[in-house]
C-alpha positions as protocol buffer text, in pm:
chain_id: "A"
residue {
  index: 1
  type: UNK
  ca { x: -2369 y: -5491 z: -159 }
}
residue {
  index: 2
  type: UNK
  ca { x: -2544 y: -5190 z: -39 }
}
residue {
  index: 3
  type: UNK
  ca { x: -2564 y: -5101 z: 350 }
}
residue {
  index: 4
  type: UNK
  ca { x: -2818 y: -5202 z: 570 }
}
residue {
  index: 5
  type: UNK
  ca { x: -2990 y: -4936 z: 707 }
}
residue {
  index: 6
  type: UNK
  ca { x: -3171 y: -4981 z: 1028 }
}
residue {
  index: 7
  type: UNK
  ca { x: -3508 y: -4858 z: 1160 }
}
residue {
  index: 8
  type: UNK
  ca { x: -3462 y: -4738 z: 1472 }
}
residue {
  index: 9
  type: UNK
  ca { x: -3122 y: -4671 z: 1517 }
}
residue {
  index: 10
  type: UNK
  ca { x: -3081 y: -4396 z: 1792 }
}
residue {
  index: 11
  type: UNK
  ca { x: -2687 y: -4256 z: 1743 }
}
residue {
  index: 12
  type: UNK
  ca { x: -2532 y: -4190 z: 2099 }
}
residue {
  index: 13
  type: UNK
  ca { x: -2199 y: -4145 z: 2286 }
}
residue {
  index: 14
  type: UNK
  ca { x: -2025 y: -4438 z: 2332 }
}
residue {
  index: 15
  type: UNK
  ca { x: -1970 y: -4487 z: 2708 }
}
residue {
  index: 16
  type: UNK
  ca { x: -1623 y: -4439 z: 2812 }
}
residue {
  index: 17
  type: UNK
  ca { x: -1480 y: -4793 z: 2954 }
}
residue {
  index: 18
  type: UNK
  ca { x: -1114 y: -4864 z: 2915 }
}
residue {
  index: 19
  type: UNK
  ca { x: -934 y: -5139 z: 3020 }
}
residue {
  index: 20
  type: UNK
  ca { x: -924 y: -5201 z: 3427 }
}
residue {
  index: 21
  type: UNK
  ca { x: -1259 y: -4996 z: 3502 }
}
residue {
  index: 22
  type: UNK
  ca { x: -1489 y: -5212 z: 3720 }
}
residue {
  index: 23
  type: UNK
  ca { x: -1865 y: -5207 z: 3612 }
}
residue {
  index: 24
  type: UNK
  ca { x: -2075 y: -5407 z: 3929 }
}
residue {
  index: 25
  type: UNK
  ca { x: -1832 y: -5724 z: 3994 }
}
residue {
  index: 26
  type: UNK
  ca { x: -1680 y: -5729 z: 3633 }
}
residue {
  index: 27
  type: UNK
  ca { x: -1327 y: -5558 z: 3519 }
}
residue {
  index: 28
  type: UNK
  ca { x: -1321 y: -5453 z: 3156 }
}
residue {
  index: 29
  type: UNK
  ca { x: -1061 y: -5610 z: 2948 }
}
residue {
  index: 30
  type: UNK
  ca { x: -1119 y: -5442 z: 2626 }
}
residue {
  index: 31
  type: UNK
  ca { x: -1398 y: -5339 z: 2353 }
}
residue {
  index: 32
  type: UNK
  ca { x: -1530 y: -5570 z: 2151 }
}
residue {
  index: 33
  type: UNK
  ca { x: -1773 y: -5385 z: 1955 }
}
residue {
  index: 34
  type: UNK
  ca { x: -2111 y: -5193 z: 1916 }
}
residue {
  index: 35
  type: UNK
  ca { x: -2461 y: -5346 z: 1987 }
}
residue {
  index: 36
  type: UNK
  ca { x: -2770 y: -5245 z: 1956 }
}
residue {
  index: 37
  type: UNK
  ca { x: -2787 y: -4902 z: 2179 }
}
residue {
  index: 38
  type: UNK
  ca { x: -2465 y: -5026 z: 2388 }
}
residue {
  index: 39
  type: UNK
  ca { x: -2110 y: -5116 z: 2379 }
}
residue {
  index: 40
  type: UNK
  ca { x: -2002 y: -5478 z: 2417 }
}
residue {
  index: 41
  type: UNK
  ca { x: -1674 y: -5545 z: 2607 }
}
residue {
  index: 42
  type: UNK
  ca { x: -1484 y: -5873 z: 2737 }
}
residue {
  index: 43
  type: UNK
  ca { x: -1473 y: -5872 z: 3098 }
}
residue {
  index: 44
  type: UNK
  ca { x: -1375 y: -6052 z: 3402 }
}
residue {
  index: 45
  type: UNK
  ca { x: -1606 y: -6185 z: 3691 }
}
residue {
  index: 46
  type: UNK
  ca { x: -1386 y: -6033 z: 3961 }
}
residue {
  index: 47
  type: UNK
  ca { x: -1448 y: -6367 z: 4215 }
}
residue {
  index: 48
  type: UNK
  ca { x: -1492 y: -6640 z: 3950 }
}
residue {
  index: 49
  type: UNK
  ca { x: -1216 y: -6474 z: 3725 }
}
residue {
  index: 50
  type: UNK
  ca { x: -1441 y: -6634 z: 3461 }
}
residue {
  index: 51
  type: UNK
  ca { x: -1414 y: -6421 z: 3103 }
}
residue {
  index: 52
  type: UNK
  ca { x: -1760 y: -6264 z: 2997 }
}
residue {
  index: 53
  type: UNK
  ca { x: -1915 y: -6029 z: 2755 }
}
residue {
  index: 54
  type: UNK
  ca { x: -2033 y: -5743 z: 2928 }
}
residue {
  index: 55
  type: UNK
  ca { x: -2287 y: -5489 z: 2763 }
}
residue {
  index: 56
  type: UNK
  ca { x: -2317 y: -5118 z: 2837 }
}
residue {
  index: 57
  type: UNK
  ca { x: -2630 y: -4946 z: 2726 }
}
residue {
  index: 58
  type: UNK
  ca { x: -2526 y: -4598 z: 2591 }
}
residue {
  index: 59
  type: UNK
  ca { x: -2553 y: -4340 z: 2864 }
}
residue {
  index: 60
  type: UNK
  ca { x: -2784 y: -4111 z: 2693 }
}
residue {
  index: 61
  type: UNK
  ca { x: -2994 y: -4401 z: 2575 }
}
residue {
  index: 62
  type: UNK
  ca { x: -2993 y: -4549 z: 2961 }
}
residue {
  index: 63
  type: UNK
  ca { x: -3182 y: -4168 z: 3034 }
}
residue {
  index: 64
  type: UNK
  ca { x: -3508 y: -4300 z: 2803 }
}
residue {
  index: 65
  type: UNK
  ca { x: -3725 y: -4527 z: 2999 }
}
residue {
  index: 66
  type: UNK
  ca { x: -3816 y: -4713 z: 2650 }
}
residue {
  index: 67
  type: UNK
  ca { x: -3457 y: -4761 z: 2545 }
}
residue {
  index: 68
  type: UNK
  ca { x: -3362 y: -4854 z: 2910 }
}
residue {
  index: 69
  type: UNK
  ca { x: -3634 y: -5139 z: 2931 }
}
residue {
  index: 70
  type: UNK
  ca { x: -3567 y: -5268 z: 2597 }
}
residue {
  index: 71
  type: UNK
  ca { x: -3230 y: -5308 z: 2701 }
}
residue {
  index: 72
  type: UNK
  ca { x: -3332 y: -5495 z: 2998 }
}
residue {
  index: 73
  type: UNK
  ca { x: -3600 y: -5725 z: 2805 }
}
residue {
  index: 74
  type: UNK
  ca { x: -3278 y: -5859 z: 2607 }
}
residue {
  index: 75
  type: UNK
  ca { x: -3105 y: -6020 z: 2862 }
}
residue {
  index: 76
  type: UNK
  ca { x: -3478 y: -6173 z: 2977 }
}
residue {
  index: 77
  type: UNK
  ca { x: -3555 y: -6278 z: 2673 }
}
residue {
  index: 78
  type: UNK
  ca { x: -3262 y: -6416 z: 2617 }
}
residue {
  index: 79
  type: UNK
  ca { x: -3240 y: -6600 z: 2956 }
}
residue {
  index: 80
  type: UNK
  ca { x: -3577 y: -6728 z: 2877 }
}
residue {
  index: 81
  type: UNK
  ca { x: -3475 y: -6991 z: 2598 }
}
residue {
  index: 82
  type: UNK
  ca { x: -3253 y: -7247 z: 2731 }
}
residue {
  index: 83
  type: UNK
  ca { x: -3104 y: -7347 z: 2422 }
}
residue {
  index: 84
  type: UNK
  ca { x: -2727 y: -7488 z: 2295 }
}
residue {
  index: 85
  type: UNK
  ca { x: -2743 y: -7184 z: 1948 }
}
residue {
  index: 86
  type: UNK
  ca { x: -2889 y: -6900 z: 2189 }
}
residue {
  index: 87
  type: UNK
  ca { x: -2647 y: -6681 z: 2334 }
}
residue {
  index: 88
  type: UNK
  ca { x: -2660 y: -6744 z: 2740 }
}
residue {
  index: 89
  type: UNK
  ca { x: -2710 y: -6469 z: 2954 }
}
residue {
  index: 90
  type: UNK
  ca { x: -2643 y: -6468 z: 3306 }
}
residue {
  index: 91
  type: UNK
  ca { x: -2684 y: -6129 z: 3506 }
}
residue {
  index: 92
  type: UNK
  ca { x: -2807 y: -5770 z: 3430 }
}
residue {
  index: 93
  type: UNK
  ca { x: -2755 y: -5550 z: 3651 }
}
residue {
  index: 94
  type: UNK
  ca { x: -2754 y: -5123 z: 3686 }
}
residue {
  index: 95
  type: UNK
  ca { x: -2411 y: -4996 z: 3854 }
}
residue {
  index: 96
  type: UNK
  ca { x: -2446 y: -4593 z: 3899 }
}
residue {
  index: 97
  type: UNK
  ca { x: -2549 y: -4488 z: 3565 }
}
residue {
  index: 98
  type: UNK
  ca { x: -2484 y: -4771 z: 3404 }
}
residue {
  index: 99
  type: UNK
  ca { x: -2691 y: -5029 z: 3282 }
}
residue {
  index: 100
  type: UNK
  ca { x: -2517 y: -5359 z: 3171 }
}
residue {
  index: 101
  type: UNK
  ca { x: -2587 y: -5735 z: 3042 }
}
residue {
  index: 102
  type: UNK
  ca { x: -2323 y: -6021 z: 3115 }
}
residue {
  index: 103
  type: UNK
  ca { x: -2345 y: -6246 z: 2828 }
}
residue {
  index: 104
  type: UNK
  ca { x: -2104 y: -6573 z: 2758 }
}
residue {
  index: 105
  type: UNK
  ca { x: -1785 y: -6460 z: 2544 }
}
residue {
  index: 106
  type: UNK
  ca { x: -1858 y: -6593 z: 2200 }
}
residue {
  index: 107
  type: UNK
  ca { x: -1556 y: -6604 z: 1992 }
}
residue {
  index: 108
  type: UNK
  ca { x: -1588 y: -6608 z: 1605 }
}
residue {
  index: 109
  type: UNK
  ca { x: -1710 y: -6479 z: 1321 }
}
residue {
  index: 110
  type: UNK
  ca { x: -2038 y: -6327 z: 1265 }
}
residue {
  index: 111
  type: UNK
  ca { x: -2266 y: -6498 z: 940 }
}
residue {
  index: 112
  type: UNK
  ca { x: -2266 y: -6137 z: 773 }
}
residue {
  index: 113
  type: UNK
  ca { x: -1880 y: -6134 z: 759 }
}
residue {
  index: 114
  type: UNK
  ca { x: -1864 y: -6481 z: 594 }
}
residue {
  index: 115
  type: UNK
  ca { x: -2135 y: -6406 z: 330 }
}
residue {
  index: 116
  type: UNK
  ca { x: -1871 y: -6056 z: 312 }
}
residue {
  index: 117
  type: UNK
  ca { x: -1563 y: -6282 z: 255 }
}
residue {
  index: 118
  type: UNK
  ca { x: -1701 y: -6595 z: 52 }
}
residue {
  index: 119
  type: UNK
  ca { x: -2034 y: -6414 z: -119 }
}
residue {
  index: 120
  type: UNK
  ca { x: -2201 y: -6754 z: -153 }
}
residue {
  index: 121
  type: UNK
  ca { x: -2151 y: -7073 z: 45 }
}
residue {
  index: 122
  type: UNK
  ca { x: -2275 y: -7449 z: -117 }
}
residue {
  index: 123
  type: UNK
  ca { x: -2562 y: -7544 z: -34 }
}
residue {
  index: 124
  type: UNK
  ca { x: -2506 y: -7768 z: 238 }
}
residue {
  index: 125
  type: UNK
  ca { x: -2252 y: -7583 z: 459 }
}
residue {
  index: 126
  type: UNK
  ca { x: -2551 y: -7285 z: 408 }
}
residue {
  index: 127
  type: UNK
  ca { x: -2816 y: -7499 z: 571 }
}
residue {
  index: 128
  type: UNK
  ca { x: -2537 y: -7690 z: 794 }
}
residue {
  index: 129
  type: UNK
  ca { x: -2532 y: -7361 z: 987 }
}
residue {
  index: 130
  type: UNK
  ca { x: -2880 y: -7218 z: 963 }
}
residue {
  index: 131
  type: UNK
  ca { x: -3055 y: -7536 z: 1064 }
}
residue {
  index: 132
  type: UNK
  ca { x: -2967 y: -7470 z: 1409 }
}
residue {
  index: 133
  type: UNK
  ca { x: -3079 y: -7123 z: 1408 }
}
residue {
  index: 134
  type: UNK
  ca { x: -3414 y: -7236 z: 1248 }
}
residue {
  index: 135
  type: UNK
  ca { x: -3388 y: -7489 z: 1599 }
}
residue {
  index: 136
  type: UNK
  ca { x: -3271 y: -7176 z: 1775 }
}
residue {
  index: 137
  type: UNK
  ca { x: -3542 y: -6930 z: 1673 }
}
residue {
  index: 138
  type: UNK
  ca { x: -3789 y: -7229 z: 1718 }
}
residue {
  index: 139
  type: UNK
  ca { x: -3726 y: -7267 z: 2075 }
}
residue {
  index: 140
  type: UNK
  ca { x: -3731 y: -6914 z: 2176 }
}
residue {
  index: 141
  type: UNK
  ca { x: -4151 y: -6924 z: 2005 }
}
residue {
  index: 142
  type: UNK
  ca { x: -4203 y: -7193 z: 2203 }
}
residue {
  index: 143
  type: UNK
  ca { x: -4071 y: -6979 z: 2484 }
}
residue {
  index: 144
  type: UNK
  ca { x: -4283 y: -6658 z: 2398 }
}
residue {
  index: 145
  type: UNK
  ca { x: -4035 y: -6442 z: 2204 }
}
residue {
  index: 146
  type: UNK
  ca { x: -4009 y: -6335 z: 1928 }
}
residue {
  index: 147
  type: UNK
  ca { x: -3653 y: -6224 z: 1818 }
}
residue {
  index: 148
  type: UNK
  ca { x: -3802 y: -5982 z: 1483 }
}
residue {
  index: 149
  type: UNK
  ca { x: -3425 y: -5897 z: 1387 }
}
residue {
  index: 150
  type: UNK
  ca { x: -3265 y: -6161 z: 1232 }
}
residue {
  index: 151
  type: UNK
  ca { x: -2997 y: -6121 z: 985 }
}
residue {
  index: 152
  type: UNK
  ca { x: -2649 y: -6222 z: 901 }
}
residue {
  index: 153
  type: UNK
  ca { x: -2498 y: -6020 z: 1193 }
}
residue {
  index: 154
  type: UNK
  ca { x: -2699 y: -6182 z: 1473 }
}
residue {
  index: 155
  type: UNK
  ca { x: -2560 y: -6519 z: 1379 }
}
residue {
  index: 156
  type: UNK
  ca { x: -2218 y: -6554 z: 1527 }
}
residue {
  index: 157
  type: UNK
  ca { x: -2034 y: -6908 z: 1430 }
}
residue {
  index: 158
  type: UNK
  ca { x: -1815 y: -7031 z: 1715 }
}
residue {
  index: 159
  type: UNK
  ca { x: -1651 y: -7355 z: 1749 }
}
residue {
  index: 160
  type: UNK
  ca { x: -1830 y: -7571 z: 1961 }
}
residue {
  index: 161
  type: UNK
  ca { x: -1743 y: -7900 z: 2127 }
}
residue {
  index: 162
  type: UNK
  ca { x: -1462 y: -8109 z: 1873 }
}
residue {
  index: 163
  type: UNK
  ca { x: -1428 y: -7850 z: 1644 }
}
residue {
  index: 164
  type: UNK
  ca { x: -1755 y: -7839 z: 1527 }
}
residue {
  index: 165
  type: UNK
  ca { x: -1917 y: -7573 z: 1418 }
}
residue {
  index: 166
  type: UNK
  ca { x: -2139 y: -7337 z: 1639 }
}
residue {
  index: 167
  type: UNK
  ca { x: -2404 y: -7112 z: 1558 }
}
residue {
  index: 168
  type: UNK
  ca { x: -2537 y: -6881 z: 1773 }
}
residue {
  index: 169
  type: UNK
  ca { x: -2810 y: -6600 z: 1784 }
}
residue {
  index: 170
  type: UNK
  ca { x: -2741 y: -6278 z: 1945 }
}
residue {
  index: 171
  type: UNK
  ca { x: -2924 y: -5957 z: 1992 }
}
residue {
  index: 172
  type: UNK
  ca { x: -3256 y: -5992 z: 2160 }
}
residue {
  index: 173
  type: UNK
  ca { x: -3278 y: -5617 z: 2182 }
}
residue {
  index: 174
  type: UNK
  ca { x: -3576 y: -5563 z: 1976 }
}
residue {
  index: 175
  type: UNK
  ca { x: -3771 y: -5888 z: 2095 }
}
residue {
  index: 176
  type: UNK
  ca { x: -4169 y: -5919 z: 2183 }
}
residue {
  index: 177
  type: UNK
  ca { x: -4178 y: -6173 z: 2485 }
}
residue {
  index: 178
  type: UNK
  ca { x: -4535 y: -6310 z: 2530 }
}
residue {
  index: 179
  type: UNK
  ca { x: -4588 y: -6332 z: 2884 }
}
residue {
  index: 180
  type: UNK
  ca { x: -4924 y: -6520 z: 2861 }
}
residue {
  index: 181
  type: UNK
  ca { x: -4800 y: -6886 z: 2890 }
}
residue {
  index: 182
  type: UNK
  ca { x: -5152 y: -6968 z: 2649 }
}
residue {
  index: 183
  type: UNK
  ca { x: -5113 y: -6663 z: 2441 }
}
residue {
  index: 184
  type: UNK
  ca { x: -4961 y: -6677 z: 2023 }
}
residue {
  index: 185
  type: UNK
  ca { x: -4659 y: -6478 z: 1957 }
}
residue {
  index: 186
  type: UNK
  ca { x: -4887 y: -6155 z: 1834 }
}
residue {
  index: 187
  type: UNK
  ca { x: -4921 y: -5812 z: 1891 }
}
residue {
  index: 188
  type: UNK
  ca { x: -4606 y: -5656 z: 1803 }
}
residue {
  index: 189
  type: UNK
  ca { x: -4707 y: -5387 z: 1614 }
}
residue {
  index: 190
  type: UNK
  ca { x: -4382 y: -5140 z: 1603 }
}
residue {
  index: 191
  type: UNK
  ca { x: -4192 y: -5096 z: 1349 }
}
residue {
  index: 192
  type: UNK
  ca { x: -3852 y: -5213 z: 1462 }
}
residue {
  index: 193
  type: UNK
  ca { x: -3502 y: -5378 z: 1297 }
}
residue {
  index: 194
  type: UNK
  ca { x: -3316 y: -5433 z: 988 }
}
residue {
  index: 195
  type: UNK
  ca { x: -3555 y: -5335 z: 650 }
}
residue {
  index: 196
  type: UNK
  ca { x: -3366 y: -5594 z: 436 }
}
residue {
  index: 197
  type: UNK
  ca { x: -3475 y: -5883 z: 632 }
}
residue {
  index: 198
  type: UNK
  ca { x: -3780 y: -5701 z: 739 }
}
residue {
  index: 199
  type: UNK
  ca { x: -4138 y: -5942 z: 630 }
}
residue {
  index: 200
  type: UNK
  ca { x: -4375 y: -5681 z: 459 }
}
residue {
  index: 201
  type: UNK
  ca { x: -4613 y: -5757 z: 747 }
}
residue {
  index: 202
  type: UNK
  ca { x: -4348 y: -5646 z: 1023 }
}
residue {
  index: 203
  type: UNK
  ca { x: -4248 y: -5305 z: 766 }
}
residue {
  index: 204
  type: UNK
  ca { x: -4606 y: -5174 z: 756 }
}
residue {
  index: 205
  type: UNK
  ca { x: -4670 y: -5183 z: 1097 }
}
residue {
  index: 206
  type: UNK
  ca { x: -5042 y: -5284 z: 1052 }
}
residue {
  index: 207
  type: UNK
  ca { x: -5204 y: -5584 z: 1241 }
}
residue {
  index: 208
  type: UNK
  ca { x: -5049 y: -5860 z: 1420 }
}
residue {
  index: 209
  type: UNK
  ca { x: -4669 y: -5968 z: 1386 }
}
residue {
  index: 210
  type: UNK
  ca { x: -4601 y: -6311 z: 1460 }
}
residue {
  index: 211
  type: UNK
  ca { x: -4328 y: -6557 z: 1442 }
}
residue {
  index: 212
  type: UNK
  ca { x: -4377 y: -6604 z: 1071 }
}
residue {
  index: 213
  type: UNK
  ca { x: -4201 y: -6280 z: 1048 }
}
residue {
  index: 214
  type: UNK
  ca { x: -3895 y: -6450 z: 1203 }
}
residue {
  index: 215
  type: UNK
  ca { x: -3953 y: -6740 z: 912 }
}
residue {
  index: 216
  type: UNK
  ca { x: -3914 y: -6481 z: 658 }
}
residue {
  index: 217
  type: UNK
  ca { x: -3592 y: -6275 z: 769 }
}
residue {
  index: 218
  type: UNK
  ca { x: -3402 y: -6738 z: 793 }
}
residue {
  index: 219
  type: UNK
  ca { x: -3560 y: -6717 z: 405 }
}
residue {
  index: 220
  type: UNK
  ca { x: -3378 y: -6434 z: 306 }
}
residue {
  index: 221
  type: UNK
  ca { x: -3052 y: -6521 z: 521 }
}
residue {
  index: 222
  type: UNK
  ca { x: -3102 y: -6839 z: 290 }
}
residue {
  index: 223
  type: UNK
  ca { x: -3132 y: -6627 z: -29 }
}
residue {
  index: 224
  type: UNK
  ca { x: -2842 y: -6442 z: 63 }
}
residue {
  index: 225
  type: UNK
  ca { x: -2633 y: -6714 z: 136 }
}
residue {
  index: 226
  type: UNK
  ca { x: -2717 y: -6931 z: -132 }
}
residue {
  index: 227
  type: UNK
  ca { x: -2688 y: -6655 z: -406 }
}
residue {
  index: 228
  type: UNK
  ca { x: -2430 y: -6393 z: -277 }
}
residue {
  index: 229
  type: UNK
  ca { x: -2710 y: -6099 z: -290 }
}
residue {
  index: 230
  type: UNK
  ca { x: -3014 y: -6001 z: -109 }
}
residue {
  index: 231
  type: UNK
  ca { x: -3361 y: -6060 z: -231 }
}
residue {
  index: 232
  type: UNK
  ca { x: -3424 y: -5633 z: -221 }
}
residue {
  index: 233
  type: UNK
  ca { x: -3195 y: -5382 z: -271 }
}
residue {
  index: 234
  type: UNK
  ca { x: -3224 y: -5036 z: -328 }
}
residue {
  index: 235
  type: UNK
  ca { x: -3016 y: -4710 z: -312 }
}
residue {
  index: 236
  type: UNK
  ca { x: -3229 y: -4546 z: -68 }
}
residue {
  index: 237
  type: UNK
  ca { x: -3415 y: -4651 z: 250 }
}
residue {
  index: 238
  type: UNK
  ca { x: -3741 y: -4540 z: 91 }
}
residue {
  index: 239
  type: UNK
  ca { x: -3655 y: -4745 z: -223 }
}
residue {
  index: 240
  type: UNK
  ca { x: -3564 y: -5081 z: 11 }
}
residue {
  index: 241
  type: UNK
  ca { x: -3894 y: -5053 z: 204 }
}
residue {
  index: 242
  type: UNK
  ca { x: -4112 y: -5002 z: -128 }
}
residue {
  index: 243
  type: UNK
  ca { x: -3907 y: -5306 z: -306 }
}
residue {
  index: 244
  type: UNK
  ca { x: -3987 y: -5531 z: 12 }
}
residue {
  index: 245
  type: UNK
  ca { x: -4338 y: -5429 z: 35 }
}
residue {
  index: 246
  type: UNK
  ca { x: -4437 y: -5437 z: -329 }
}
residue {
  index: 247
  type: UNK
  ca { x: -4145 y: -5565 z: -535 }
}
residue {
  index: 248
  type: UNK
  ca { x: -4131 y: -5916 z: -686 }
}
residue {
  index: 249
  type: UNK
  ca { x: -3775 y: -6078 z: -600 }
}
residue {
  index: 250
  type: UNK
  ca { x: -3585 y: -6291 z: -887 }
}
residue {
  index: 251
  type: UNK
  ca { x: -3547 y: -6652 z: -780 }
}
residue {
  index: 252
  type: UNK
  ca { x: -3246 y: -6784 z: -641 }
}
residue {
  index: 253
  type: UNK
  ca { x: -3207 y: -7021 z: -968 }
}
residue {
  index: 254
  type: UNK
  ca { x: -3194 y: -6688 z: -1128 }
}
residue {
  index: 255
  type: UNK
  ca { x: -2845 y: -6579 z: -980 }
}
residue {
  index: 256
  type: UNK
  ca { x: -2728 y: -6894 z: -954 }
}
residue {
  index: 257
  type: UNK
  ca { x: -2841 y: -7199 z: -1162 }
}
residue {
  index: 258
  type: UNK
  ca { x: -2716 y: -7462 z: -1019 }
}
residue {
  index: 259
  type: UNK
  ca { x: -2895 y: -7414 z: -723 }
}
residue {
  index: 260
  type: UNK
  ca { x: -3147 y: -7702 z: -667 }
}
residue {
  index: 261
  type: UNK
  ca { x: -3466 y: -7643 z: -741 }
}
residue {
  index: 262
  type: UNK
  ca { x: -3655 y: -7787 z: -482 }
}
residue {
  index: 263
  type: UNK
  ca { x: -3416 y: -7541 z: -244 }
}
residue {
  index: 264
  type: UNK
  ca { x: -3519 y: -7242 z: -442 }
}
residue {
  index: 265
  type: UNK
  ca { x: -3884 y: -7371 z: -353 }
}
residue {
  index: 266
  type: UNK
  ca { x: -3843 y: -7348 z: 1 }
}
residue {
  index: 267
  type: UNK
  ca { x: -3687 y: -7017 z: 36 }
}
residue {
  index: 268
  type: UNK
  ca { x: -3946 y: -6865 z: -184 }
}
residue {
  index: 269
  type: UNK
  ca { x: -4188 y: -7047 z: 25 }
}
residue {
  index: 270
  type: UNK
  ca { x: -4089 y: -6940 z: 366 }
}
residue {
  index: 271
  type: UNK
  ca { x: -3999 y: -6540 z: 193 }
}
residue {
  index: 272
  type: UNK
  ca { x: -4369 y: -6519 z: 75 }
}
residue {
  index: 273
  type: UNK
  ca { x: -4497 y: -6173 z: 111 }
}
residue {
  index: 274
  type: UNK
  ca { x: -4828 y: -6362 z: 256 }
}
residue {
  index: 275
  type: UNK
  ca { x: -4780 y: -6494 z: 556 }
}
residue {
  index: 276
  type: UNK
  ca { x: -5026 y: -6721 z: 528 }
}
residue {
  index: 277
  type: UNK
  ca { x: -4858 y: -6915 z: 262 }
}
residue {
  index: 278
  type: UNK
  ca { x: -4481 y: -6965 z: 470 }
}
residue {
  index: 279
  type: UNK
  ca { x: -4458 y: -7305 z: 627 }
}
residue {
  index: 280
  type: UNK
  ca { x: -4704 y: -7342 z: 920 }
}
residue {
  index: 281
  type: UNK
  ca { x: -4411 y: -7312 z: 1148 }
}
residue {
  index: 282
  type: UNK
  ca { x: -4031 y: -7328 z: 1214 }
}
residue {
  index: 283
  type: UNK
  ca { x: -4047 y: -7680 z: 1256 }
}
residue {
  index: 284
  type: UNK
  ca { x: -4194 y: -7738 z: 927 }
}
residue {
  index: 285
  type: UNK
  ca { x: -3913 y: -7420 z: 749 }
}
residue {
  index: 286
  type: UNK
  ca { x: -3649 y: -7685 z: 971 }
}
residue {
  index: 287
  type: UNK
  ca { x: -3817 y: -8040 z: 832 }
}
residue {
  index: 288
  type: UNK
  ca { x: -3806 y: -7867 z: 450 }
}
residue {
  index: 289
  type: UNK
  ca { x: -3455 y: -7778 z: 503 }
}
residue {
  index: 290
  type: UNK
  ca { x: -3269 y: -8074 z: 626 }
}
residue {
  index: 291
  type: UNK
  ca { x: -3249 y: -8322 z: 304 }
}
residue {
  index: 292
  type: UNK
  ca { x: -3009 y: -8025 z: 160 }
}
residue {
  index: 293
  type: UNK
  ca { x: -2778 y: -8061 z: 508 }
}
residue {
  index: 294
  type: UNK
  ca { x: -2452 y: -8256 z: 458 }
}
């Protein structure tokens, strides 16, 4: 499977944090990995001795205003939908020349490693852990935000309450919050996130983005998962964004036969280059979906 690349992607030095450095009332335990223009560690709340996810924005990316108050929408947007498969955030905070997000310490895999490991899951267990990301993503529209990169890595599976499984979405970093309580999810014209699970509408840049373009990138986590491959590939970045703007998919059934058919009709329903033939909403994509849950 090819890489993705990502639009966007500003390389910096990785702030220097090791284990026992304080950043504002949190001690760093160790590194957990990269996010988007920061580092994410596990941390302890020095008074509550509670265990948190602390992220560090990139020092040279805290130094451009833009990248700085992206960083800080995240943890608003974020702490704007109160909901069970949204990551919860609860500080942000600047200490020196440091910028940081707490975050609750998820522990898990993320959905891009298991389609990495098992290349195709059934059915069921597919939509058993994307329906409540479709209930996820809902909640955050009704909220105002749009997340606009969703993909396989922003999904992290957990184990929630008797061993059940728990999905949860990560990464607000590139969001559009609508701060007009009577206002649709429009307007967000940039060009940001991942081009493989990019809508065509949200890769050209032209007109209004809304949250259909979050529909399309839970169709193609669907195609993916159901499949083992990605609805567009291509060797180049050029190539990937011409293939998702003009290219014409093969159907799920294609790769894999057995796949039901009325499943392969609601992918290819909610991936529709047209916007205006996806479901009318993610509560529509989420009604669609549930006869194929276990």
């Amino acid at each position: 499977m090819l890489p993705e690349p990502t639009i966007d992607a500003t390389p910096t030095p990785s702030p220097t944090l090791d284990a026992g450095q304080r950043v504002g009332r949190y001690l760093v335990v160790r590194r957990l990995g990269d996010g988007s223009h920061g580092v994410v560690y596990e941390a302890i709340h020095e008074g509550l001795g509670k265990r948190v996810a602390l992220k560090v924005l990139h020092p040279a990316a805290a130094l451009d205003p833009t990248l700085r108050r992206r960083f800080q929408q995240e943890g608003r947007a974020a702490s704007r939908v109160r909901h069970p498969h949204v990551v919860d955030v609860s500080d942000v905070g600047v200490d020196g020349d440091r910028v940081y997000l707490v975050m609750e310490l998820l522990q898990g895999e993320d959905l891009a490693t298991r389609f990495a490991r098992e290349g195709r899951l059934g059915v069921a267990a597919l939509v058993d852990i994307l329906l409540p990301v479709v209930s996820a993503v809902r909640a955050a529209h009704e909220a105002g935000v749009l997340h606009r990169d969703l993909k396989p890595a922003n999904v992290v599976i957990t184990e929630g309450p008797g061993g059940v499984a728990r999905p949860v979405v990560v990464d607000f970093g590139i969001s559009r919050m609508d701060d007009a309580a009577d206002e649709r999810l429009t307007h967000a014209r940039a060009m940001l996130g991942t081009p493989a699970y990019m809508a065509p509408e949200q890769l050209a840049g032209e007109g209004a983005v809304d949250a259909k373009a979050d529909q399309y990138a839970l169709a193609v986590m669907l195609y993916e998962g159901s499949t083992g491959e990605r609805p567009f590939q291509a060797a180049s970045l050029l190539g990937l964004l011409h293939e998702v703007g003009y290219g014409t998919p093969r159907t799920p059934r294609t790769l894999c036969p057995a796949l039901p058919a009325a499943f392969e009709a609601v992918v290819m329903r909610a991936m529709h280059r047209d916007a205006g033939a996806r479901f009318d909403d993610l509560r529509a994509l989420g009604r669609a979906l549930l006869p194929f849950a276990s």
